[in-house]
Amino acid sequence: MNENYEYFVKAVPTVDNLYTAERPSSMWRRLGDQWEYLSLVEWEWQSVKATGVLYPPLLESLIPVPAERAAALEADRQGWVRYWARYTDEQDWREGEPPTTVVRRRCSPENVLDESYRGAKGFWGPTEAVLDFYDARKSDPPYLIALSVDEAEGLLQELFGVTGVTEL
């Protein structure tokens, strides 16, 4: 980490505390008036002025972190990812039916990536399951249960016989 920068994290408040200061939604740094963010898509620092992210968040919405903490957050890619077991609906979950797959979210300043594991095809692909789950207007949303990365890895092995697919 560059000691000349000031580092910040953003913890977007949500009903279910999806993002906290310990597991933030994004990380930012500045040198003077030049802002950069850690891209959770590219896994590198991106200049705000050189990307589609036109403005940094308001300084009041950011939490300052020391460079050592920023380095630890940057190194822990899994700390930025949220995983869920996906059930067809809440009734299936209550009846003990197995989940259909695992879904994950990376919330990066330039893009929110929601993906589900496509077991038959063996890759992560786009999904709207997370949006549908949190959208009160949906009449038949999927049901999601939060998982740790280890639980997600175990469930993927159980459902599809694969290992290592949570690696980023």
Coordinates of N, CA, C and O in Angstrom, one line a residue:
M1 N 0.8 -1.2 0.0 CA 0.0 0.0 0.0 C 0.9 1.2 0.0 O 2.0 1.2 0.6
N2 N 0.4 2.3 -0.6 CA 1.1 3.5 -0.7 C 0.7 4.4 0.5 O -0.4 4.7 0.7
E3 N 1.7 4.7 1.3 CA 1.4 5.5 2.6 C 1.0 6.9 2.3 O 0.5 7.6 3.1
N4 N 1.2 7.4 1.0 CA 0.8 8.7 0.7 C -0.7 8.9 0.5 O -1.2 10.0 0.6
Y5 N -1.4 7.8 0.3 CA -2.8 7.9 0.1 C -3.5 7.8 1.4 O -3.0 7.3 2.4
E6 N -4.7 8.4 1.4 CA -5.7 8.2 2.5 C -6.7 7.1 2.0 O -7.1 7.2 0.9
Y7 N -7.0 6.2 2.9 CA -7.9 5.1 2.5 C -9.2 5.2 3.3 O -9.2 5.6 4.4
F8 N -10.2 4.7 2.6 CA -11.6 4.8 3.1 C -12.4 3.5 2.7 O -12.1 3.0 1.6
V9 N -13.3 3.2 3.5 CA -14.3 2.1 3.1 C -15.7 2.7 3.2 O -15.9 3.7 3.9
K10 N -16.6 2.1 2.4 CA -18.0 2.5 2.4 C -18.8 1.2 2.9 O -18.6 0.2 2.3
A11 N -19.6 1.4 3.9 CA -20.5 0.4 4.3 C -21.9 0.8 4.1 O -22.4 1.6 5.0
V12 N -22.5 0.4 3.0 CA -23.9 0.8 2.7 C -24.8 0.2 3.7 O -24.8 -1.0 3.8
P13 N -25.6 1.0 4.5 CA -26.5 0.4 5.4 C -27.6 -0.4 4.7 O -28.2 0.1 3.7
T14 N -27.9 -1.6 5.1 CA -29.0 -2.4 4.6 C -29.8 -3.0 5.7 O -29.3 -3.1 6.9
V15 N -31.0 -3.4 5.5 CA -31.8 -4.0 6.5 C -31.2 -5.2 7.2 O -31.3 -5.4 8.4
D16 N -30.5 -6.0 6.4 CA -29.9 -7.2 7.0 C -28.4 -7.1 7.3 O -27.7 -8.0 7.4
N17 N -27.9 -5.8 7.4 CA -26.5 -5.6 7.6 C -25.6 -6.3 6.7 O -24.6 -6.9 7.1
L18 N -25.9 -6.3 5.4 CA -25.1 -7.0 4.4 C -23.7 -6.4 4.4 O -22.7 -7.1 4.1
Y19 N -23.6 -5.1 4.6 CA -22.2 -4.4 4.6 C -22.0 -3.7 5.9 O -22.8 -3.0 6.4
T20 N -20.8 -3.9 6.4 CA -20.4 -3.3 7.7 C -19.0 -2.8 7.5 O -18.4 -3.0 6.4
A21 N -18.5 -2.1 8.5 CA -17.1 -1.5 8.4 C -16.1 -2.7 8.3 O -15.1 -2.5 7.6
E22 N -16.4 -3.8 8.9 CA -15.5 -5.0 8.8 C -15.6 -5.7 7.4 O -14.7 -6.3 6.9
R23 N -16.8 -5.7 6.8 CA -17.1 -6.2 5.5 C -17.8 -5.2 4.6 O -19.0 -5.2 4.4
P24 N -17.0 -4.2 4.2 CA -17.6 -3.0 3.5 C -18.0 -3.3 2.1 O -17.7 -4.4 1.5
S25 N -18.7 -2.4 1.5 CA -19.2 -2.6 0.1 C -18.2 -2.1 -0.9 O -18.2 -2.5 -2.1
S26 N -17.3 -1.1 -0.5 CA -16.3 -0.6 -1.5 C -15.1 0.0 -0.7 O -15.3 0.3 0.5
M27 N -14.0 0.1 -1.4 CA -12.8 0.8 -0.8 C -12.3 1.9 -1.7 O -12.3 1.6 -3.0
W28 N -12.0 3.0 -1.2 CA -11.5 4.1 -1.9 C -10.2 4.7 -1.4 O -9.9 4.4 -0.2
R29 N -9.5 5.4 -2.2 CA -8.3 6.1 -1.7 C -8.2 7.4 -2.5 O -8.7 7.5 -3.6
R30 N -7.5 8.3 -1.8 CA -7.3 9.6 -2.5 C -5.9 10.1 -2.2 O -5.3 9.8 -1.1
L31 N -5.4 10.8 -3.1 CA -4.1 11.5 -3.0 C -4.4 12.9 -3.5 O -4.7 13.2 -4.7
G32 N -4.5 13.9 -2.6 CA -4.9 15.2 -2.9 C -6.4 15.2 -3.3 O -7.2 14.7 -2.5
D33 N -6.7 15.7 -4.5 CA -8.1 15.6 -5.0 C -8.3 14.5 -6.0 O -9.3 14.4 -6.7
Q34 N -7.3 13.6 -6.1 CA -7.4 12.5 -7.1 C -8.0 11.2 -6.3 O -7.3 10.7 -5.4
W35 N -9.1 10.8 -6.8 CA -9.8 9.6 -6.1 C -9.6 8.4 -7.0 O -9.7 8.4 -8.2
E36 N -9.5 7.2 -6.3 CA -9.5 5.9 -7.0 C -10.3 5.0 -6.1 O -10.5 5.2 -4.9
Y37 N -10.8 3.9 -6.7 CA -11.5 2.9 -6.0 C -11.0 1.5 -6.4 O -10.4 1.3 -7.5
L38 N -11.1 0.6 -5.5 CA -10.7 -0.8 -5.7 C -11.8 -1.5 -6.6 O -12.9 -1.6 -6.1
S39 N -11.4 -1.8 -7.8 CA -12.4 -2.5 -8.6 C -12.5 -4.0 -8.2 O -11.5 -4.7 -8.2
L40 N -13.7 -4.4 -7.8 CA -13.9 -5.8 -7.5 C -14.3 -6.6 -8.7 O -14.6 -7.8 -8.6
V41 N -14.2 -6.0 -9.9 CA -14.3 -6.7 -11.2 C -12.9 -7.0 -11.7 O -12.6 -8.1 -12.1
E42 N -12.1 -5.9 -11.8 CA -10.7 -6.0 -12.3 C -9.7 -6.4 -11.2 O -8.6 -6.7 -11.6
W43 N -10.0 -6.2 -10.0 CA -9.1 -6.4 -8.8 C -7.9 -5.6 -8.9 O -6.8 -6.0 -8.6
E44 N -8.1 -4.3 -9.2 CA -7.0 -3.3 -9.2 C -7.6 -1.9 -9.0 O -8.8 -1.7 -9.1
W45 N -6.8 -1.0 -8.6 CA -7.2 0.4 -8.4 C -7.5 1.0 -9.7 O -6.8 0.9 -10.7
Q46 N -8.7 1.8 -9.7 CA -9.1 2.5 -10.9 C -9.3 4.0 -10.6 O -9.9 4.3 -9.5
S47 N -8.9 4.8 -11.5 CA -9.1 6.2 -11.3 C -10.5 6.6 -11.6 O -11.1 6.1 -12.5
V48 N -11.1 7.4 -10.7 CA -12.5 7.8 -10.9 C -12.7 8.6 -12.2 O -13.6 8.3 -12.9
K49 N -11.7 9.4 -12.5 CA -11.8 10.3 -13.7 C -11.7 9.5 -15.0 O -12.1 9.9 -16.0
A50 N -11.1 8.3 -14.9 CA -10.8 7.5 -16.1 C -11.9 6.4 -16.4 O -11.8 5.6 -17.3
T51 N -12.9 6.3 -15.5 CA -13.9 5.3 -15.6 C -15.3 5.9 -15.7 O -15.5 7.1 -15.6
G52 N -16.3 5.0 -15.7 CA -17.7 5.4 -15.7 C -18.1 5.8 -14.4 O -19.2 6.4 -14.2
V53 N -17.3 5.6 -13.3 CA -17.7 6.1 -12.0 C -17.2 7.6 -12.0 O -16.1 7.9 -11.9
L54 N -18.2 8.5 -12.1 CA -17.8 9.9 -12.3 C -17.4 10.6 -11.1 O -16.6 11.5 -11.1
Y55 N -18.0 10.2 -9.9 CA -17.7 10.9 -8.7 C -17.4 10.0 -7.6 O -18.1 8.9 -7.5
P56 N -16.5 10.3 -6.7 CA -16.4 9.5 -5.5 C -17.6 9.7 -4.6 O -18.3 10.7 -4.7
P57 N -17.8 8.8 -3.6 CA -18.9 9.1 -2.7 C -18.6 10.3 -1.8 O -17.4 10.7 -1.7
L58 N -19.6 10.8 -1.2 CA -19.4 11.9 -0.3 C -18.5 11.5 0.9 O -18.6 10.4 1.4
L59 N -17.6 12.3 1.2 CA -16.6 12.0 2.3 C -17.3 11.7 3.6 O -16.8 10.8 4.3
E60 N -18.4 12.3 3.8 CA -19.2 12.0 5.1 C -19.7 10.6 5.1 O -20.0 10.0 6.2
S61 N -19.8 9.9 3.9 CA -20.4 8.5 3.9 C -19.2 7.5 4.0 O -19.5 6.3 4.0
L62 N -18.0 7.9 4.1 CA -16.9 7.0 4.1 C -16.3 6.9 5.5 O -16.3 7.8 6.3
I63 N -15.7 5.8 5.7 CA -15.0 5.5 7.0 C -13.5 5.4 6.8 O -13.1 4.5 6.0
P64 N -12.7 6.3 7.4 CA -11.3 6.2 7.2 C -10.7 4.9 7.7 O -11.1 4.4 8.8
V65 N -9.7 4.3 7.0 CA -9.0 3.1 7.5 C -7.5 3.3 7.3 O -7.1 4.0 6.4
P66 N -6.7 2.8 8.2 CA -5.3 2.9 8.1 C -4.8 2.1 6.9 O -5.5 1.1 6.4
A67 N -3.6 2.4 6.3 CA -3.1 1.7 5.1 C -2.9 0.2 5.4 O -3.2 -0.6 4.5
E68 N -2.6 -0.2 6.6 CA -2.4 -1.6 6.9 C -3.7 -2.3 6.8 O -3.8 -3.4 6.2
R69 N -4.8 -1.7 7.2 CA -6.2 -2.3 7.1 C -6.6 -2.4 5.7 O -7.2 -3.4 5.2
A70 N -6.3 -1.3 4.9 CA -6.6 -1.3 3.5 C -5.9 -2.4 2.8 O -6.5 -3.1 1.9
A71 N -4.6 -2.6 3.1 CA -3.9 -3.7 2.5 C -4.5 -5.1 2.8 O -4.6 -5.9 1.9
A72 N -4.9 -5.3 4.0 CA -5.5 -6.5 4.4 C -6.9 -6.7 3.6 O -7.2 -7.8 3.1
L73 N -7.7 -5.7 3.5 CA -8.9 -5.8 2.8 C -8.7 -6.1 1.3 O -9.4 -6.9 0.7
E74 N -7.7 -5.4 0.7 CA -7.4 -5.6 -0.7 C -7.0 -7.1 -0.9 O -7.3 -7.6 -2.0
A75 N -6.2 -7.6 0.0 CA -5.7 -9.0 -0.2 C -6.7 -10.0 0.0 O -6.6 -11.1 -0.6
D76 N -7.8 -9.7 0.7 CA -8.9 -10.7 1.0 C -10.0 -10.6 0.0 O -11.0 -10.0 0.3
R77 N -9.9 -11.2 -1.2 CA -10.9 -11.1 -2.2 C -12.2 -11.6 -1.7 O -13.3 -11.1 -2.1
Q78 N -12.2 -12.7 -1.0 CA -13.5 -13.3 -0.5 C -14.2 -12.4 0.4 O -15.4 -12.6 0.6
G79 N -13.5 -11.5 1.1 CA -14.2 -10.6 2.0 C -15.2 -9.7 1.4 O -16.0 -9.1 2.0
W80 N -15.0 -9.5 0.1 CA -15.9 -8.6 -0.7 C -17.1 -9.3 -1.3 O -18.0 -8.7 -1.9
V81 N -17.2 -10.6 -1.2 CA -18.2 -11.4 -1.9 C -19.2 -11.9 -0.9 O -18.8 -12.4 0.2
R82 N -20.5 -11.9 -1.3 CA -21.5 -12.4 -0.4 C -22.1 -13.6 -1.2 O -22.3 -13.6 -2.4
Y83 N -22.4 -14.7 -0.4 CA -22.9 -15.9 -1.0 C -24.2 -16.3 -0.3 O -24.4 -16.0 0.8
W84 N -25.1 -16.9 -1.1 CA -26.4 -17.4 -0.6 C -26.7 -18.8 -1.2 O -26.3 -19.0 -2.4
A85 N -27.4 -19.6 -0.5 CA -28.0 -20.8 -1.1 C -29.3 -20.3 -1.7 O -30.1 -19.6 -1.0
R86 N -29.6 -20.8 -2.9 CA -30.8 -20.3 -3.6 C -31.8 -21.5 -3.6 O -31.5 -22.6 -4.0
Y87 N -33.0 -21.2 -3.0 CA -34.1 -22.1 -3.1 C -35.2 -21.6 -4.0 O -35.3 -20.4 -4.2
T88 N -36.0 -22.4 -4.5 CA -37.0 -22.0 -5.4 C -37.9 -21.0 -4.7 O -38.3 -20.0 -5.3
D89 N -38.3 -21.3 -3.5 CA -39.1 -20.4 -2.7 C -39.0 -20.8 -1.2 O -38.3 -21.8 -0.9
E90 N -39.6 -20.0 -0.4 CA -39.4 -20.2 1.1 C -40.0 -21.5 1.5 O -39.5 -22.2 2.4
Q91 N -41.1 -21.9 0.9 CA -41.8 -23.2 1.2 C -40.8 -24.3 1.0 O -40.7 -25.2 1.9
D92 N -40.1 -24.4 -0.1 CA -39.1 -25.4 -0.3 C -38.1 -25.5 0.8 O -37.7 -26.6 1.3
W93 N -37.6 -24.3 1.2 CA -36.6 -24.2 2.3 C -37.2 -24.8 3.6 O -36.6 -25.6 4.3
R94 N -38.4 -24.4 3.9 CA -39.1 -24.8 5.2 C -39.4 -26.3 5.2 O -39.3 -27.0 6.2
E95 N -39.6 -26.9 4.0 CA -39.9 -28.3 3.9 C -38.6 -29.2 3.8 O -38.7 -30.4 3.7
G96 N -37.5 -28.5 3.8 CA -36.2 -29.2 3.8 C -35.7 -29.6 2.4 O -34.8 -30.5 2.3
E97 N -36.3 -29.1 1.4 CA -35.8 -29.3 0.1 C -34.4 -28.8 -0.1 O -34.1 -27.8 0.5
P98 N -33.6 -29.4 -0.9 CA -32.2 -28.9 -1.1 C -32.3 -27.6 -1.9 O -33.2 -27.4 -2.7
P99 N -31.3 -26.7 -1.8 CA -31.2 -25.5 -2.6 C -30.9 -26.0 -4.1 O -30.4 -27.1 -4.3
T100 N -31.2 -25.1 -5.0 CA -31.0 -25.3 -6.4 C -29.6 -25.0 -6.8 O -29.0 -25.6 -7.7
T101 N -29.0 -24.0 -6.2 CA -27.6 -23.6 -6.5 C -27.1 -22.6 -5.5 O -27.8 -22.4 -4.5
V102 N -26.0 -22.0 -5.7 CA -25.4 -21.0 -4.9 C -25.3 -19.7 -5.8 O -25.0 -19.8 -7.0
V103 N -25.7 -18.6 -5.2 CA -25.5 -17.3 -5.8 C -24.6 -16.4 -5.1 O -24.3 -16.6 -3.9
R104 N -23.9 -15.5 -5.7 CA -23.0 -14.6 -5.1 C -23.1 -13.2 -5.6 O -23.7 -13.0 -6.7
R105 N -22.6 -12.2 -4.9 CA -22.7 -10.8 -5.3 C -21.3 -10.2 -5.0 O -20.8 -10.3 -3.9
R106 N -20.8 -9.4 -6.0 CA -19.7 -8.5 -5.8 C -20.2 -7.1 -6.1 O -20.7 -6.9 -7.2
C107 N -20.2 -6.2 -5.1 CA -20.8 -4.9 -5.3 C -19.6 -3.9 -5.5 O -19.0 -3.5 -4.5
S108 N -19.2 -3.7 -6.7 CA -18.1 -2.8 -7.0 C -18.6 -1.4 -7.5 O -19.7 -1.4 -8.0
P109 N -17.9 -0.4 -7.3 CA -18.4 0.9 -7.7 C -18.8 1.0 -9.1 O -19.7 1.8 -9.4
E110 N -18.1 0.3 -10.0 CA -18.5 0.4 -11.4 C -19.6 -0.6 -11.9 O -20.1 -0.4 -13.0
N111 N -19.9 -1.6 -11.0 CA -20.9 -2.6 -11.4 C -21.2 -3.5 -10.3 O -20.3 -3.8 -9.4
V112 N -22.4 -3.9 -10.2 CA -22.8 -4.9 -9.2 C -22.9 -6.2 -10.0 O -23.6 -6.3 -11.0
L113 N -22.1 -7.2 -9.6 CA -22.1 -8.5 -10.3 C -22.9 -9.5 -9.4 O -22.4 -9.9 -8.3
D114 N -24.1 -9.9 -9.8 CA -24.8 -11.0 -9.2 C -24.7 -12.2 -10.1 O -25.0 -12.1 -11.3
E115 N -24.2 -13.3 -9.6 CA -24.0 -14.5 -10.4 C -24.6 -15.8 -9.7 O -24.6 -15.8 -8.4
S116 N -25.0 -16.7 -10.4 CA -25.3 -18.0 -9.9 C -24.5 -19.1 -10.5 O -24.0 -18.9 -11.7
Y117 N -24.2 -20.1 -9.8 CA -23.4 -21.2 -10.3 C -24.2 -22.1 -11.2 O -25.3 -22.6 -10.8
R118 N -23.8 -22.2 -12.5 CA -24.5 -23.0 -13.4 C -23.9 -24.4 -13.4 O -22.9 -24.7 -14.2
G119 N -24.4 -25.3 -12.6 CA -23.8 -26.6 -12.4 C -23.7 -27.4 -13.6 O -22.7 -28.1 -13.9
A120 N -24.7 -27.4 -14.4 CA -24.7 -28.3 -15.6 C -23.7 -27.8 -16.6 O -23.1 -28.6 -17.4
K121 N -23.4 -26.5 -16.6 CA -22.4 -25.9 -17.6 C -21.1 -25.6 -16.9 O -20.1 -25.4 -17.6
G122 N -21.0 -25.6 -15.6 CA -19.8 -25.5 -14.9 C -19.2 -24.1 -14.8 O -18.0 -24.0 -14.9
F123 N -20.0 -23.1 -14.8 CA -19.5 -21.7 -14.7 C -20.5 -20.8 -13.9 O -21.6 -21.2 -13.7
W124 N -20.0 -19.7 -13.5 CA -20.8 -18.6 -12.9 C -21.4 -17.8 -14.0 O -20.7 -17.3 -14.8
G125 N -22.7 -17.5 -13.9 CA -23.4 -16.7 -14.9 C -24.3 -15.7 -14.3 O -24.6 -15.8 -13.1
P126 N -24.6 -14.7 -15.0 CA -25.5 -13.6 -14.4 C -26.8 -14.1 -13.9 O -27.4 -15.1 -14.4
T127 N -27.3 -13.5 -12.8 CA -28.6 -13.9 -12.3 C -29.3 -12.6 -11.7 O -28.6 -11.6 -11.4
E128 N -30.6 -12.7 -11.6 CA -31.3 -11.6 -10.9 C -31.9 -12.1 -9.6 O -32.7 -11.4 -9.0
A129 N -31.4 -13.3 -9.1 CA -32.0 -13.9 -7.9 C -31.8 -12.9 -6.7 O -32.7 -12.8 -5.9
V130 N -30.7 -12.3 -6.6 CA -30.5 -11.4 -5.4 C -31.4 -10.2 -5.5 O -32.1 -9.9 -4.5
L131 N -31.5 -9.6 -6.6 CA -32.5 -8.5 -6.8 C -33.9 -8.9 -6.6 O -34.7 -8.2 -5.9
D132 N -34.3 -10.1 -7.1 CA -35.6 -10.6 -6.9 C -35.9 -10.9 -5.5 O -37.0 -10.6 -5.0
F133 N -35.0 -11.4 -4.7 CA -35.2 -11.8 -3.3 C -35.5 -10.5 -2.5 O -36.3 -10.5 -1.6
Y134 N -34.7 -9.4 -2.8 CA -34.9 -8.2 -2.0 C -36.0 -7.3 -2.6 O -36.3 -6.2 -2.0
D135 N -36.6 -7.6 -3.7 CA -37.6 -6.8 -4.3 C -39.0 -7.2 -3.8 O -39.5 -8.2 -4.1
A136 N -39.6 -6.3 -3.0 CA -40.9 -6.6 -2.4 C -42.0 -6.7 -3.4 O -43.1 -7.2 -3.1
R137 N -41.8 -6.2 -4.6 CA -42.8 -6.2 -5.6 C -42.9 -7.6 -6.3 O -43.9 -7.8 -7.0
K138 N -41.9 -8.4 -6.2 CA -41.9 -9.7 -6.9 C -43.0 -10.6 -6.3 O -43.1 -10.7 -5.1
S139 N -43.8 -11.3 -7.1 CA -44.8 -12.2 -6.6 C -44.3 -13.6 -6.3 O -44.9 -14.3 -5.5
D140 N -43.2 -14.0 -6.9 CA -42.7 -15.3 -6.7 C -41.2 -15.3 -6.6 O -40.5 -15.9 -7.5
P141 N -40.6 -14.6 -5.6 CA -39.1 -14.5 -5.6 C -38.5 -15.8 -5.1 O -39.1 -16.6 -4.4
P142 N -37.2 -16.0 -5.5 CA -36.5 -17.1 -4.9 C -36.3 -16.8 -3.4 O -36.4 -15.7 -3.0
Y143 N -35.8 -17.8 -2.7 CA -35.5 -17.7 -1.3 C -34.0 -17.9 -1.1 O -33.5 -18.9 -1.6
L144 N -33.4 -17.0 -0.4 CA -31.9 -17.0 -0.3 C -31.6 -17.1 1.2 O -32.2 -16.4 2.1
I145 N -30.6 -18.0 1.5 CA -30.0 -18.1 2.8 C -28.6 -17.8 2.8 O -27.8 -18.4 2.0
A146 N -28.1 -16.8 3.6 CA -26.7 -16.4 3.6 C -25.8 -17.5 3.9 O -26.1 -18.3 4.8
L147 N -24.6 -17.5 3.2 CA -23.6 -18.5 3.5 C -22.3 -17.9 3.6 O -22.0 -16.8 3.0
S148 N -21.4 -18.5 4.4 CA -20.0 -18.1 4.4 C -19.3 -18.7 3.1 O -19.9 -19.6 2.5
V149 N -18.1 -18.3 2.8 CA -17.5 -18.8 1.6 C -17.2 -20.3 1.8 O -17.4 -21.1 0.8
D150 N -16.9 -20.8 3.0 CA -16.7 -22.2 3.2 C -18.0 -23.0 3.1 O -18.0 -24.1 2.5
E151 N -19.1 -22.4 3.6 CA -20.4 -23.1 3.4 C -20.8 -23.1 1.9 O -21.3 -24.1 1.4
A152 N -20.5 -22.0 1.2 CA -20.8 -22.0 -0.3 C -20.0 -23.1 -1.0 O -20.5 -23.8 -1.8
E153 N -18.7 -23.2 -0.7 CA -17.8 -24.2 -1.3 C -18.3 -25.6 -1.0 O -18.4 -26.4 -1.9
G154 N -18.7 -25.8 0.3 CA -19.2 -27.1 0.6 C -20.5 -27.5 -0.1 O -20.7 -28.6 -0.5
L155 N -21.4 -26.5 -0.2 CA -22.7 -26.7 -0.9 C -22.5 -27.0 -2.4 O -23.1 -27.9 -2.9
L156 N -21.6 -26.3 -3.0 CA -21.3 -26.5 -4.4 C -20.7 -27.9 -4.6 O -21.0 -28.5 -5.6
Q157 N -19.9 -28.3 -3.7 CA -19.4 -29.7 -3.8 C -20.5 -30.7 -3.7 O -20.6 -31.7 -4.4
E158 N -21.4 -30.5 -2.7 CA -22.5 -31.4 -2.5 C -23.5 -31.4 -3.7 O -23.9 -32.5 -4.1
L159 N -23.8 -30.3 -4.2 CA -24.8 -30.2 -5.3 C -24.2 -30.6 -6.6 O -24.9 -31.3 -7.4
F160 N -23.0 -30.2 -6.9 CA -22.4 -30.4 -8.3 C -21.1 -31.2 -8.3 O -20.6 -31.4 -9.4
G161 N -20.6 -31.6 -7.2 CA -19.3 -32.3 -7.2 C -18.1 -31.5 -7.6 O -17.1 -32.1 -8.1
V162 N -18.1 -30.2 -7.4 CA -17.0 -29.4 -7.8 C -16.4 -28.7 -6.6 O -17.0 -28.5 -5.6
T163 N -15.1 -28.4 -6.7 CA -14.4 -27.7 -5.7 C -13.6 -26.6 -6.3 O -13.2 -26.6 -7.5
G164 N -13.3 -25.6 -5.5 CA -12.5 -24.5 -5.9 C -13.2 -23.4 -6.8 O -12.6 -22.5 -7.3
V165 N -14.5 -23.6 -7.0 CA -15.2 -22.6 -7.9 C -15.6 -21.3 -7.2 O -16.0 -20.4 -7.9
T166 N -15.3 -21.2 -5.9 CA -15.5 -19.9 -5.2 C -14.2 -19.1 -5.3 O -14.2 -17.9 -4.9
E167 N -13.1 -19.6 -5.8 CA -11.9 -18.9 -6.0 C -12.1 -17.7 -6.9 O -12.7 -17.8 -7.9
L168 N -11.5 -16.5 -6.6 CA -11.6 -15.4 -7.4 C -10.2 -15.0 -7.9 O -9.3 -15.1 -7.3

